[in-house]
């Protein structure tokens, strides 16, 4: 192909890679010759061997893939990430996270798959088995929703402050009996009310920080219901557990740690014959568009999901360039809807 274009092999290589100085006319001559010969470019495997890189970013999601792809937050985050990585010539390898106590704590792909950088979407701690396995392999890591992890790049949101503002909104409306529906506390997922010992054992910090946000508003939840995943049906199960009691003792407001959980609570309240927000106020977190919940519009904390994914992508680009990207905490914003109102009297 180089001879057909009348250039050296190195010049032909530069024309395909886009690296180094080369005249536009020369590059076009090489590309035209390649098209005439039906040549698509240098062998990707050979390029990987020469560069010592795989061109792959391993993304460890916080759950089984089948559940992650039912969550719009996961999908929008990946969209923002892939949109940033694509122009860099990087592909993504999706790796499932731990799905229960009977599953191995580290997927075999984490131990063996070729990757240049890993992304952990789970907000864990330094002693997490996946993070330790990647550290042993010398693979740089970016943790999404992580905070205060020395030596690890973390990209997060100010979710604790957002939940505190959301809870204060409910307090200002006169609510005193406020329950919360949480994301999983750790890999041992449960769907049940959580007692003090269970709460003290939280290892996944997303649930812990958002629960701390409720306390920051001066509220001790009347009940904490832990769910195994951020899915509508888990929110509905939580609603039946929290709201089936007599009006004098049941919560008048529920703070859910995701919009899917909150929408499930709304649906569960409707099934129990309760009006939202007249009988019970419900608030979520994420800022998702949920038209199927009409006529209700969730009161929620809006997070910049796609921008969070793009920020992760830029951190990966900096790592691969030999830089040390700074941690980032993106802001969130309270958005009031129709699902919160004054506390019921009596």
PDB file of N, CA, C and O in Angstrom, residues 214-290:
ATOM      1  N   UNK A 214     -29.325  12.400  55.575  1.00  0.00           N
ATOM      2  CA  UNK A 214     -30.571  12.514  56.350  1.00  0.00           C
ATOM      3  C   UNK A 214     -30.253  12.974  57.779  1.00  0.00           C
ATOM      4  O   UNK A 214     -30.896  13.882  58.320  1.00  0.00           O
ATOM      5  N   UNK A 215     -29.233  12.377  58.372  1.00  0.00           N
ATOM      6  CA  UNK A 215     -28.837  12.764  59.735  1.00  0.00           C
ATOM      7  C   UNK A 215     -28.328  14.200  59.780  1.00  0.00           C
ATOM      8  O   UNK A 215     -28.547  14.911  60.761  1.00  0.00           O
ATOM      9  N   UNK A 216     -27.638  14.639  58.706  1.00  0.00           N
ATOM     10  CA  UNK A 216     -27.127  16.010  58.673  1.00  0.00           C
ATOM     11  C   UNK A 216     -28.249  17.029  58.756  1.00  0.00           C
ATOM     12  O   UNK A 216     -28.028  18.165  59.202  1.00  0.00           O
ATOM     13  N   UNK A 217     -29.440  16.653  58.305  1.00  0.00           N
ATOM     14  CA  UNK A 217     -30.591  17.552  58.379  1.00  0.00           C
ATOM     15  C   UNK A 217     -31.259  17.524  59.748  1.00  0.00           C
ATOM     16  O   UNK A 217     -32.304  18.145  59.937  1.00  0.00           O
ATOM     17  N   UNK A 218     -30.654  16.799  60.688  1.00  0.00           N
ATOM     18  CA  UNK A 218     -31.200  16.722  62.039  1.00  0.00           C
ATOM     19  C   UNK A 218     -32.300  15.698  62.190  1.00  0.00           C
ATOM     20  O   UNK A 218     -33.068  15.753  63.158  1.00  0.00           O
ATOM     21  N   UNK A 219     -32.372  14.737  61.276  1.00  0.00           N
ATOM     22  CA  UNK A 219     -33.447  13.743  61.296  1.00  0.00           C
ATOM     23  C   UNK A 219     -32.861  12.359  61.562  1.00  0.00           C
ATOM     24  O   UNK A 219     -31.878  11.950  60.925  1.00  0.00           O
ATOM     25  N   UNK A 220     -33.466  11.654  62.508  1.00  0.00           N
ATOM     26  CA  UNK A 220     -33.194  10.232  62.696  1.00  0.00           C
ATOM     27  C   UNK A 220     -34.343   9.466  62.054  1.00  0.00           C
ATOM     28  O   UNK A 220     -35.486   9.597  62.486  1.00  0.00           O
ATOM     29  N   UNK A 221     -34.087   8.698  61.000  1.00  0.00           N
ATOM     30  CA  UNK A 221     -35.184   8.033  60.296  1.00  0.00           C
ATOM     31  C   UNK A 221     -35.989   7.132  61.228  1.00  0.00           C
ATOM     32  O   UNK A 221     -35.431   6.442  62.087  1.00  0.00           O
ATOM     33  N   UNK A 222     -37.294   7.137  61.024  1.00  0.00           N
ATOM     34  CA  UNK A 222     -38.138   6.240  61.805  1.00  0.00           C
ATOM     35  C   UNK A 222     -37.909   4.793  61.405  1.00  0.00           C
ATOM     36  O   UNK A 222     -38.144   3.876  62.193  1.00  0.00           O
ATOM     37  N   UNK A 223     -37.453   4.583  60.175  1.00  0.00           N
ATOM     38  CA  UNK A 223     -37.128   3.244  59.688  1.00  0.00           C
ATOM     39  C   UNK A 223     -36.177   3.380  58.508  1.00  0.00           C
ATOM     40  O   UNK A 223     -36.230   4.353  57.748  1.00  0.00           O
ATOM     41  N   UNK A 224     -35.292   2.392  58.373  1.00  0.00           N
ATOM     42  CA  UNK A 224     -34.360   2.329  57.248  1.00  0.00           C
ATOM     43  C   UNK A 224     -34.598   0.998  56.547  1.00  0.00           C
ATOM     44  O   UNK A 224     -34.447  -0.062  57.159  1.00  0.00           O
ATOM     45  N   UNK A 225     -34.981   1.073  55.278  1.00  0.00           N
ATOM     46  CA  UNK A 225     -35.241  -0.141  54.515  1.00  0.00           C
ATOM     47  C   UNK A 225     -34.161  -0.284  53.456  1.00  0.00           C
ATOM     48  O   UNK A 225     -34.012   0.563  52.575  1.00  0.00           O
ATOM     49  N   UNK A 226     -33.400  -1.373  53.532  1.00  0.00           N
ATOM     50  CA  UNK A 226     -32.318  -1.628  52.580  1.00  0.00           C
ATOM     51  C   UNK A 226     -32.846  -2.440  51.403  1.00  0.00           C
ATOM     52  O   UNK A 226     -33.590  -3.407  51.585  1.00  0.00           O
ATOM     53  N   UNK A 227     -32.443  -2.061  50.195  1.00  0.00           N
ATOM     54  CA  UNK A 227     -32.852  -2.804  49.000  1.00  0.00           C
ATOM     55  C   UNK A 227     -31.627  -3.446  48.348  1.00  0.00           C
ATOM     56  O   UNK A 227     -30.502  -2.981  48.516  1.00  0.00           O
ATOM     57  N   UNK A 228     -31.830  -4.515  47.558  1.00  0.00           N
ATOM     58  CA  UNK A 228     -30.702  -5.179  46.908  1.00  0.00           C
ATOM     59  C   UNK A 228     -30.240  -4.518  45.620  1.00  0.00           C
ATOM     60  O   UNK A 228     -29.175  -4.847  45.106  1.00  0.00           O
ATOM     61  N   UNK A 229     -31.033  -3.587  45.072  1.00  0.00           N
ATOM     62  CA  UNK A 229     -30.666  -2.923  43.824  1.00  0.00           C
ATOM     63  C   UNK A 229     -31.598  -1.738  43.619  1.00  0.00           C
ATOM     64  O   UNK A 229     -32.666  -1.647  44.234  1.00  0.00           O
ATOM     65  N   UNK A 230     -31.191  -0.840  42.731  1.00  0.00           N
ATOM     66  CA  UNK A 230     -32.002   0.336  42.428  1.00  0.00           C
ATOM     67  C   UNK A 230     -33.008   0.006  41.332  1.00  0.00           C
ATOM     68  O   UNK A 230     -32.835   0.364  40.166  1.00  0.00           O
ATOM     69  N   UNK A 231     -34.077  -0.690  41.727  1.00  0.00           N
ATOM     70  CA  UNK A 231     -35.115  -1.079  40.782  1.00  0.00           C
ATOM     71  C   UNK A 231     -36.487  -0.741  41.358  1.00  0.00           C
ATOM     72  O   UNK A 231     -36.673  -0.727  42.585  1.00  0.00           O
ATOM     73  N   UNK A 232     -37.438  -0.493  40.464  1.00  0.00           N
ATOM     74  CA  UNK A 232     -38.767  -0.060  40.884  1.00  0.00           C
ATOM     75  C   UNK A 232     -39.408  -1.059  41.830  1.00  0.00           C
ATOM     76  O   UNK A 232     -40.003  -0.685  42.857  1.00  0.00           O
ATOM     77  N   UNK A 233     -39.285  -2.356  41.518  1.00  0.00           N
ATOM     78  CA  UNK A 233     -39.970  -3.351  42.342  1.00  0.00           C
ATOM     79  C   UNK A 233     -39.445  -3.385  43.775  1.00  0.00           C
ATOM     80  O   UNK A 233     -40.188  -3.706  44.710  1.00  0.00           O
ATOM     81  N   UNK A 234     -38.179  -3.021  43.959  1.00  0.00           N
ATOM     82  CA  UNK A 234     -37.638  -2.984  45.322  1.00  0.00           C
ATOM     83  C   UNK A 234     -38.212  -1.802  46.098  1.00  0.00           C
ATOM     84  O   UNK A 234     -38.447  -1.890  47.306  1.00  0.00           O
ATOM     85  N   UNK A 235     -38.443  -0.693  45.396  1.00  0.00           N
ATOM     86  CA  UNK A 235     -39.095   0.433  46.050  1.00  0.00           C
ATOM     87  C   UNK A 235     -40.529   0.112  46.431  1.00  0.00           C
ATOM     88  O   UNK A 235     -41.016   0.511  47.495  1.00  0.00           O
ATOM     89  N   UNK A 236     -41.212  -0.649  45.570  1.00  0.00           N
ATOM     90  CA  UNK A 236     -42.595  -1.041  45.879  1.00  0.00           C
ATOM     91  C   UNK A 236     -42.637  -1.956  47.097  1.00  0.00           C
ATOM     92  O   UNK A 236     -43.504  -1.801  47.978  1.00  0.00           O
ATOM     93  N   UNK A 237     -41.707  -2.905  47.180  1.00  0.00           N
ATOM     94  CA  UNK A 237     -41.638  -3.783  48.355  1.00  0.00           C
ATOM     95  C   UNK A 237     -41.368  -2.978  49.617  1.00  0.00           C
ATOM     96  O   UNK A 237     -41.951  -3.241  50.679  1.00  0.00           O
ATOM     97  N   UNK A 238     -40.507  -1.977  49.505  1.00  0.00           N
ATOM     98  CA  UNK A 238     -40.209  -1.131  50.661  1.00  0.00           C
ATOM     99  C   UNK A 238     -41.459  -0.368  51.104  1.00  0.00           C
ATOM    100  O   UNK A 238     -41.723  -0.224  52.310  1.00  0.00           O
ATOM    101  N   UNK A 239     -42.237   0.128  50.140  1.00  0.00           N
ATOM    102  CA  UNK A 239     -43.453   0.870  50.484  1.00  0.00           C
ATOM    103  C   UNK A 239     -44.418   0.002  51.277  1.00  0.00           C
ATOM    104  O   UNK A 239     -45.005   0.446  52.274  1.00  0.00           O
ATOM    105  N   UNK A 240     -44.594  -1.241  50.852  1.00  0.00           N
ATOM    106  CA  UNK A 240     -45.510  -2.131  51.576  1.00  0.00           C
ATOM    107  C   UNK A 240     -45.008  -2.406  52.989  1.00  0.00           C
ATOM    108  O   UNK A 240     -45.807  -2.530  53.924  1.00  0.00           O
ATOM    109  N   UNK A 241     -43.687  -2.490  53.160  1.00  0.00           N
ATOM    110  CA  UNK A 241     -43.146  -2.732  54.497  1.00  0.00           C
ATOM    111  C   UNK A 241     -43.249  -1.505  55.389  1.00  0.00           C
ATOM    112  O   UNK A 241     -43.496  -1.626  56.597  1.00  0.00           O
ATOM    113  N   UNK A 242     -43.098  -0.326  54.814  1.00  0.00           N
ATOM    114  CA  UNK A 242     -43.044   0.903  55.618  1.00  0.00           C
ATOM    115  C   UNK A 242     -44.407   1.537  55.849  1.00  0.00           C
ATOM    116  O   UNK A 242     -44.613   2.198  56.875  1.00  0.00           O
ATOM    117  N   UNK A 243     -45.341   1.366  54.907  1.00  0.00           N
ATOM    118  CA  UNK A 243     -46.563   2.174  54.908  1.00  0.00           C
ATOM    119  C   UNK A 243     -47.824   1.379  55.199  1.00  0.00           C
ATOM    120  O   UNK A 243     -48.929   1.917  55.084  1.00  0.00           O
ATOM    121  N   UNK A 244     -47.693   0.128  55.588  1.00  0.00           N
ATOM    122  CA  UNK A 244     -48.885  -0.695  55.816  1.00  0.00           C
ATOM    123  C   UNK A 244     -49.487  -0.524  57.202  1.00  0.00           C
ATOM    124  O   UNK A 244     -50.577  -1.039  57.470  1.00  0.00           O
ATOM    125  N   UNK A 245     -48.801   0.183  58.064  1.00  0.00           N
ATOM    126  CA  UNK A 245     -49.279   0.340  59.432  1.00  0.00           C
ATOM    127  C   UNK A 245     -50.344   1.414  59.560  1.00  0.00           C
ATOM    128  O   UNK A 245     -50.732   2.068  58.587  1.00  0.00           O
ATOM    129  N   UNK A 246     -50.815   1.633  60.788  1.00  0.00           N
ATOM    130  CA  UNK A 246     -51.838   2.653  61.032  1.00  0.00           C
ATOM    131  C   UNK A 246     -51.301   4.052  60.774  1.00  0.00           C
ATOM    132  O   UNK A 246     -50.100   4.319  60.911  1.00  0.00           O
ATOM    133  N   UNK A 247     -52.211   4.955  60.418  1.00  0.00           N
ATOM    134  CA  UNK A 247     -51.816   6.313  60.053  1.00  0.00           C
ATOM    135  C   UNK A 247     -51.090   7.026  61.185  1.00  0.00           C
ATOM    136  O   UNK A 247     -50.217   7.862  60.947  1.00  0.00           O
ATOM    137  N   UNK A 248     -51.427   6.701  62.420  1.00  0.00           N
ATOM    138  CA  UNK A 248     -50.842   7.405  63.558  1.00  0.00           C
ATOM    139  C   UNK A 248     -49.363   7.098  63.744  1.00  0.00           C
ATOM    140  O   UNK A 248     -48.640   7.867  64.400  1.00  0.00           O
ATOM    141  N   UNK A 249     -48.882   5.975  63.184  1.00  0.00           N
ATOM    142  CA  UNK A 249     -47.484   5.579  63.415  1.00  0.00           C
ATOM    143  C   UNK A 249     -46.648   5.442  62.149  1.00  0.00           C
ATOM    144  O   UNK A 249     -45.429   5.437  62.223  1.00  0.00           O
ATOM    145  N   UNK A 250     -47.279   5.328  60.988  1.00  0.00           N
ATOM    146  CA  UNK A 250     -46.492   5.123  59.774  1.00  0.00           C
ATOM    147  C   UNK A 250     -45.791   6.426  59.378  1.00  0.00           C
ATOM    148  O   UNK A 250     -46.208   7.529  59.763  1.00  0.00           O
ATOM    149  N   UNK A 251     -44.714   6.331  58.579  1.00  0.00           N
ATOM    150  CA  UNK A 251     -44.015   7.541  58.129  1.00  0.00           C
ATOM    151  C   UNK A 251     -44.922   8.437  57.304  1.00  0.00           C
ATOM    152  O   UNK A 251     -45.779   7.953  56.552  1.00  0.00           O
ATOM    153  N   UNK A 252     -44.728   9.730  57.465  1.00  0.00           N
ATOM    154  CA  UNK A 252     -45.459  10.675  56.615  1.00  0.00           C
ATOM    155  C   UNK A 252     -44.629  11.087  55.406  1.00  0.00           C
ATOM    156  O   UNK A 252     -45.145  11.765  54.519  1.00  0.00           O
ATOM    157  N   UNK A 253     -43.362  10.686  55.403  1.00  0.00           N
ATOM    158  CA  UNK A 253     -42.497  10.994  54.258  1.00  0.00           C
ATOM    159  C   UNK A 253     -41.448   9.898  54.114  1.00  0.00           C
ATOM    160  O   UNK A 253     -41.027   9.292  55.107  1.00  0.00           O
ATOM    161  N   UNK A 254     -41.051   9.660  52.868  1.00  0.00           N
ATOM    162  CA  UNK A 254     -40.031   8.650  52.568  1.00  0.00           C
ATOM    163  C   UNK A 254     -38.979   9.288  51.669  1.00  0.00           C
ATOM    164  O   UNK A 254     -39.315   9.850  50.617  1.00  0.00           O
ATOM    165  N   UNK A 255     -37.732   9.201  52.092  1.00  0.00           N
ATOM    166  CA  UNK A 255     -36.603   9.630  51.270  1.00  0.00           C
ATOM    167  C   UNK A 255     -35.969   8.377  50.674  1.00  0.00           C
ATOM    168  O   UNK A 255     -35.470   7.517  51.401  1.00  0.00           O
ATOM    169  N   UNK A 256     -36.012   8.263  49.361  1.00  0.00           N
ATOM    170  CA  UNK A 256     -35.398   7.119  48.674  1.00  0.00           C
ATOM    171  C   UNK A 256     -34.073   7.556  48.065  1.00  0.00           C
ATOM    172  O   UNK A 256     -33.928   8.690  47.608  1.00  0.00           O
ATOM    173  N   UNK A 257     -33.116   6.637  48.027  1.00  0.00           N
ATOM    174  CA  UNK A 257     -31.775   6.980  47.557  1.00  0.00           C
ATOM    175  C   UNK A 257     -31.614   6.917  46.046  1.00  0.00           C
ATOM    176  O   UNK A 257     -30.519   7.133  45.536  1.00  0.00           O
ATOM    177  N   UNK A 258     -32.676   6.629  45.327  1.00  0.00           N
ATOM    178  CA  UNK A 258     -32.660   6.718  43.865  1.00  0.00           C
ATOM    179  C   UNK A 258     -34.081   7.014  43.392  1.00  0.00           C
ATOM    180  O   UNK A 258     -35.059   6.775  44.119  1.00  0.00           O
ATOM    181  N   UNK A 259     -34.190   7.539  42.186  1.00  0.00           N
ATOM    182  CA  UNK A 259     -35.509   7.836  41.640  1.00  0.00           C
ATOM    183  C   UNK A 259     -36.298   6.574  41.323  1.00  0.00           C
ATOM    184  O   UNK A 259     -37.528   6.559  41.447  1.00  0.00           O
ATOM    185  N   UNK A 260     -35.616   5.498  40.885  1.00  0.00           N
ATOM    186  CA  UNK A 260     -36.345   4.268  40.619  1.00  0.00           C
ATOM    187  C   UNK A 260     -36.936   3.710  41.912  1.00  0.00           C
ATOM    188  O   UNK A 260     -38.085   3.237  41.925  1.00  0.00           O
ATOM    189  N   UNK A 261     -36.177   3.764  42.990  1.00  0.00           N
ATOM    190  CA  UNK A 261     -36.720   3.318  44.276  1.00  0.00           C
ATOM    191  C   UNK A 261     -37.877   4.217  44.702  1.00  0.00           C
ATOM    192  O   UNK A 261     -38.910   3.735  45.183  1.00  0.00           O
ATOM    193  N   UNK A 262     -37.717   5.527  44.528  1.00  0.00           N
ATOM    194  CA  UNK A 262     -38.781   6.458  44.919  1.00  0.00           C
ATOM    195  C   UNK A 262     -40.049   6.214  44.099  1.00  0.00           C
ATOM    196  O   UNK A 262     -41.168   6.232  44.641  1.00  0.00           O
ATOM    197  N   UNK A 263     -39.894   5.979  42.800  1.00  0.00           N
ATOM    198  CA  UNK A 263     -41.081   5.723  41.982  1.00  0.00           C
ATOM    199  C   UNK A 263     -41.764   4.438  42.415  1.00  0.00           C
ATOM    200  O   UNK A 263     -43.004   4.339  42.400  1.00  0.00           O
ATOM    201  N   UNK A 264     -40.975   3.439  42.827  1.00  0.00           N
ATOM    202  CA  UNK A 264     -41.570   2.223  43.362  1.00  0.00           C
ATOM    203  C   UNK A 264     -42.341   2.477  44.639  1.00  0.00           C
ATOM    204  O   UNK A 264     -43.407   1.881  44.866  1.00  0.00           O
ATOM    205  N   UNK A 265     -41.830   3.377  45.484  1.00  0.00           N
ATOM    206  CA  UNK A 265     -42.551   3.735  46.708  1.00  0.00           C
ATOM    207  C   UNK A 265     -43.876   4.415  46.361  1.00  0.00           C
ATOM    208  O   UNK A 265     -44.916   4.139  46.984  1.00  0.00           O
ATOM    209  N   UNK A 266     -43.855   5.294  45.359  1.00  0.00           N
ATOM    210  CA  UNK A 266     -45.097   5.947  44.929  1.00  0.00           C
ATOM    211  C   UNK A 266     -46.113   4.906  44.466  1.00  0.00           C
ATOM    212  O   UNK A 266     -47.300   4.946  44.846  1.00  0.00           O
ATOM    213  N   UNK A 267     -45.666   3.966  43.635  1.00  0.00           N
ATOM    214  CA  UNK A 267     -46.577   2.923  43.147  1.00  0.00           C
ATOM    215  C   UNK A 267     -47.091   2.063  44.292  1.00  0.00           C
ATOM    216  O   UNK A 267     -48.274   1.694  44.339  1.00  0.00           O
ATOM    217  N   UNK A 268     -46.208   1.732  45.239  1.00  0.00           N
ATOM    218  CA  UNK A 268     -46.630   0.940  46.391  1.00  0.00           C
ATOM    219  C   UNK A 268     -47.630   1.679  47.248  1.00  0.00           C
ATOM    220  O   UNK A 268     -48.604   1.087  47.753  1.00  0.00           O
ATOM    221  N   UNK A 269     -47.421   2.987  47.421  1.00  0.00           N
ATOM    222  CA  UNK A 269     -48.381   3.790  48.193  1.00  0.00           C
ATOM    223  C   UNK A 269     -49.749   3.792  47.515  1.00  0.00           C
ATOM    224  O   UNK A 269     -50.788   3.649  48.176  1.00  0.00           O
ATOM    225  N   UNK A 270     -49.759   3.917  46.194  1.00  0.00           N
ATOM    226  CA  UNK A 270     -51.032   3.869  45.464  1.00  0.00           C
ATOM    227  C   UNK A 270     -51.719   2.527  45.677  1.00  0.00           C
ATOM    228  O   UNK A 270     -52.947   2.469  45.875  1.00  0.00           O
ATOM    229  N   UNK A 271     -50.939   1.428  45.638  1.00  0.00           N
ATOM    230  CA  UNK A 271     -51.524   0.098  45.841  1.00  0.00           C
ATOM    231  C   UNK A 271     -52.140  -0.036  47.223  1.00  0.00           C
ATOM    232  O   UNK A 271     -53.114  -0.789  47.409  1.00  0.00           O
ATOM    233  N   UNK A 272     -51.587   0.669  48.187  1.00  0.00           N
ATOM    234  CA  UNK A 272     -52.107   0.628  49.559  1.00  0.00           C
ATOM    235  C   UNK A 272     -53.255   1.604  49.771  1.00  0.00           C
ATOM    236  O   UNK A 272     -53.783   1.719  50.889  1.00  0.00           O
ATOM    237  N   UNK A 273     -53.643   2.311  48.725  1.00  0.00           N
ATOM    238  CA  UNK A 273     -54.743   3.261  48.827  1.00  0.00           C
ATOM    239  C   UNK A 273     -54.348   4.598  49.420  1.00  0.00           C
ATOM    240  O   UNK A 273     -55.222   5.378  49.832  1.00  0.00           O
ATOM    241  N   UNK A 274     -53.046   4.892  49.449  1.00  0.00           N
ATOM    242  CA  UNK A 274     -52.570   6.155  50.001  1.00  0.00           C
ATOM    243  C   UNK A 274     -52.392   7.179  48.887  1.00  0.00           C
ATOM    244  O   UNK A 274     -51.994   6.845  47.768  1.00  0.00           O
ATOM    245  N   UNK A 275     -52.664   8.433  49.223  1.00  0.00           N
ATOM    246  CA  UNK A 275     -52.493   9.518  48.266  1.00  0.00           C
ATOM    247  C   UNK A 275     -51.108  10.129  48.438  1.00  0.00           C
ATOM    248  O   UNK A 275     -50.652  10.332  49.562  1.00  0.00           O
ATOM    249  N   UNK A 276     -50.482  10.427  47.310  1.00  0.00           N
ATOM    250  CA  UNK A 276     -49.184  11.108  47.306  1.00  0.00           C
ATOM    251  C   UNK A 276     -49.402  12.499  46.706  1.00  0.00           C
ATOM    252  O   UNK A 276     -49.896  12.613  45.576  1.00  0.00           O
ATOM    253  N   UNK A 277     -49.109  13.569  47.454  1.00  0.00           N
ATOM    254  CA  UNK A 277     -48.425  13.626  48.748  1.00  0.00           C
ATOM    255  C   UNK A 277     -49.348  13.840  49.945  1.00  0.00           C
ATOM    256  O   UNK A 277     -48.848  14.076  51.050  1.00  0.00           O
ATOM    257  N   UNK A 278     -50.674  13.766  49.744  1.00  0.00           N
ATOM    258  CA  UNK A 278     -51.574  14.120  50.846  1.00  0.00           C
ATOM    259  C   UNK A 278     -51.388  13.210  52.062  1.00  0.00           C
ATOM    260  O   UNK A 278     -51.426  13.676  53.211  1.00  0.00           O
ATOM    261  N   UNK A 279     -51.213  11.907  51.821  1.00  0.00           N
ATOM    262  CA  UNK A 279     -51.033  10.964  52.926  1.00  0.00           C
ATOM    263  C   UNK A 279     -49.558  10.677  53.204  1.00  0.00           C
ATOM    264  O   UNK A 279     -49.170  10.437  54.349  1.00  0.00           O
ATOM    265  N   UNK A 280     -48.754  10.665  52.157  1.00  0.00           N
ATOM    266  CA  UNK A 280     -47.321  10.403  52.326  1.00  0.00           C
ATOM    267  C   UNK A 280     -46.558  11.125  51.215  1.00  0.00           C
ATOM    268  O   UNK A 280     -46.947  11.086  50.049  1.00  0.00           O
ATOM    269  N   UNK A 281     -45.503  11.825  51.617  1.00  0.00           N
ATOM    270  CA  UNK A 281     -44.615  12.469  50.647  1.00  0.00           C
ATOM    271  C   UNK A 281     -43.483  11.509  50.292  1.00  0.00           C
ATOM    272  O   UNK A 281     -43.010  10.750  51.144  1.00  0.00           O
ATOM    273  N   UNK A 282     -43.059  11.564  49.040  1.00  0.00           N
ATOM    274  CA  UNK A 282     -41.989  10.674  48.559  1.00  0.00           C
ATOM    275  C   UNK A 282     -40.990  11.510  47.762  1.00  0.00           C
ATOM    276  O   UNK A 282     -41.384  12.315  46.908  1.00  0.00           O
ATOM    277  N   UNK A 283     -39.708  11.311  48.048  1.00  0.00           N
ATOM    278  CA  UNK A 283     -38.657  12.040  47.339  1.00  0.00           C
ATOM    279  C   UNK A 283     -37.568  11.065  46.921  1.00  0.00           C
ATOM    280  O   UNK A 283     -37.339  10.045  47.578  1.00  0.00           O
ATOM    281  N   UNK A 284     -36.886  11.387  45.828  1.00  0.00           N
ATOM    282  CA  UNK A 284     -35.861  10.494  45.304  1.00  0.00           C
ATOM    283  C   UNK A 284     -34.533  11.187  45.096  1.00  0.00           C
ATOM    284  O   UNK A 284     -34.267  12.260  45.642  1.00  0.00           O
ATOM    285  N   UNK A 285     -33.723  10.553  44.265  1.00  0.00           N
ATOM    286  CA  UNK A 285     -32.385  11.083  43.981  1.00  0.00           C
ATOM    287  C   UNK A 285     -31.973  10.604  42.595  1.00  0.00           C
ATOM    288  O   UNK A 285     -32.040   9.414  42.319  1.00  0.00           O
ATOM    289  N   UNK A 286     -31.589  11.512  41.731  1.00  0.00           N
ATOM    290  CA  UNK A 286     -30.992  11.263  40.410  1.00  0.00           C
ATOM    291  C   UNK A 286     -31.437  12.291  39.390  1.00  0.00           C
ATOM    292  O   UNK A 286     -30.659  12.724  38.558  1.00  0.00           O
ATOM    293  N   UNK A 287     -32.739  12.665  39.410  1.00  0.00           N
ATOM    294  CA  UNK A 287     -33.234  13.605  38.414  1.00  0.00           C
ATOM    295  C   UNK A 287     -33.631  12.961  37.110  1.00  0.00           C
ATOM    296  O   UNK A 287     -33.507  13.558  36.036  1.00  0.00           O
ATOM    297  N   UNK A 288     -34.139  11.725  37.172  1.00  0.00           N
ATOM    298  CA  UNK A 288     -34.545  11.016  35.960  1.00  0.00           C
ATOM    299  C   UNK A 288     -35.876  11.537  35.430  1.00  0.00           C
ATOM    300  O   UNK A 288     -36.724  12.019  36.186  1.00  0.00           O
ATOM    301  N   UNK A 289     -36.066  11.392  34.135  1.00  0.00           N
ATOM    302  CA  UNK A 289     -37.345  11.682  33.500  1.00  0.00           C
ATOM    303  C   UNK A 289     -38.179  10.404  33.535  1.00  0.00           C
ATOM    304  O   UNK A 289     -37.828   9.408  32.897  1.00  0.00           O
ATOM    305  N   UNK A 290     -39.282  10.435  34.277  1.00  0.00           N
ATOM    306  CA  UNK A 290     -40.110   9.242  34.460  1.00  0.00           C
ATOM    307  C   UNK A 290     -41.548   9.556  34.044  1.00  0.00           C
ATOM    308  O   UNK A 290     -42.452   9.668  34.878  1.00  0.00           O
TER     309      UNK A 290
END
